Amino acid sequence: MSKETRRLFFALDLSDAHNAASRDAIVGLKRQLAPQGRPVPDDNLHITLAFLGEVDSKAYRRLCETADTLTCPPLSLITTQTGYFPAQSILWLGIAENTALRLLAEKLQSAAAEILNRPAEHKFVPHISLLRRAKPTEAPLTLQQPLHFQRVGIYASVPLEEGHGVRYQCLNHWTLTD
Ligand code: 2AM
């Protein structure tokens, strides 16, 4: 069996057409903040539900089997204001508390902890990372935009061939239904 691993995470992807207007506003905020750090490429904007780290193919299959059993309605979310993860130097845009979102993330995080035999690396703070290697803003900036999600995916971080950075490859996805 292959012991090769991939760097994976469960996430909600912002690129669906029905989120275009809100995504444009988020990209605008990201541009405004760009001098503070290294902007995340527009195509990489997402909400991480569970960060998985390095995962081998056997664990990947078990994670997918767990996701097959998920029950979660489509999610209607709203962005709030900027925040900062000091340990990772990430400047992000927050998401308002939503019970279905939190339950989904907690289910995925606890399944991942069991399958990968390691505790979740982070407590769940719903966010969209905007800038990496960033400095914090002096005061939070507010941006309230609606976002709707009808599916959740598992993604791999793939290093770009031309040098710095990564692109995210969707390996599998699941439809959220009432
Ligand atoms: P993201 O920017 O893609 O959401 C590894 O530490 C990664 O975990 C971070 O780069 C961040 O990826 C994600 N992450 C998820 N929840 C986090 C949290 N509460 N604090 C810091 N990073 C978090």
Coordinates of C-alpha atoms in Angstrom, one line a residue, residues 11-23 26 47 73-79 95 98 101 128 145-152 176:
A11 CA -14.0 23.1 3.1
L12 CA -16.7 25.2 1.5
D13 CA -15.5 26.8 -1.8
L14 CA -16.5 30.3 -2.7
S15 CA -16.3 30.0 -6.5
D16 CA -20.0 28.9 -7.2
A17 CA -21.8 31.5 -9.4
H18 CA -24.5 32.3 -6.9
N19 CA -21.8 33.7 -4.5
A20 CA -20.3 35.9 -7.2
A21 CA -21.4 39.3 -5.9
S22 CA -20.4 38.5 -2.3
R23 CA -17.1 37.0 -3.5
I26 CA -14.6 39.9 -0.4
I47 CA -14.0 28.3 4.5
P73 CA -28.9 21.2 5.2
P74 CA -27.6 23.8 2.6
L75 CA -25.9 26.6 4.5
S76 CA -26.8 30.3 4.4
L77 CA -24.0 32.3 6.1
I78 CA -23.0 35.9 6.5
T79 CA -19.5 37.4 6.7
I95 CA -18.4 34.2 9.5
N98 CA -24.4 29.3 12.5
L101 CA -22.2 25.1 10.1
I128 CA -12.0 33.0 5.1
Q145 CA -22.1 39.6 2.8
P146 CA -24.4 36.6 2.4
L147 CA -22.9 33.3 1.2
H148 CA -24.8 30.1 0.3
F149 CA -23.4 26.7 0.1
Q150 CA -25.0 23.5 -1.3
R151 CA -22.0 21.3 -1.1
V152 CA -18.9 20.5 1.0
L176 CA -25.9 19.4 1.4

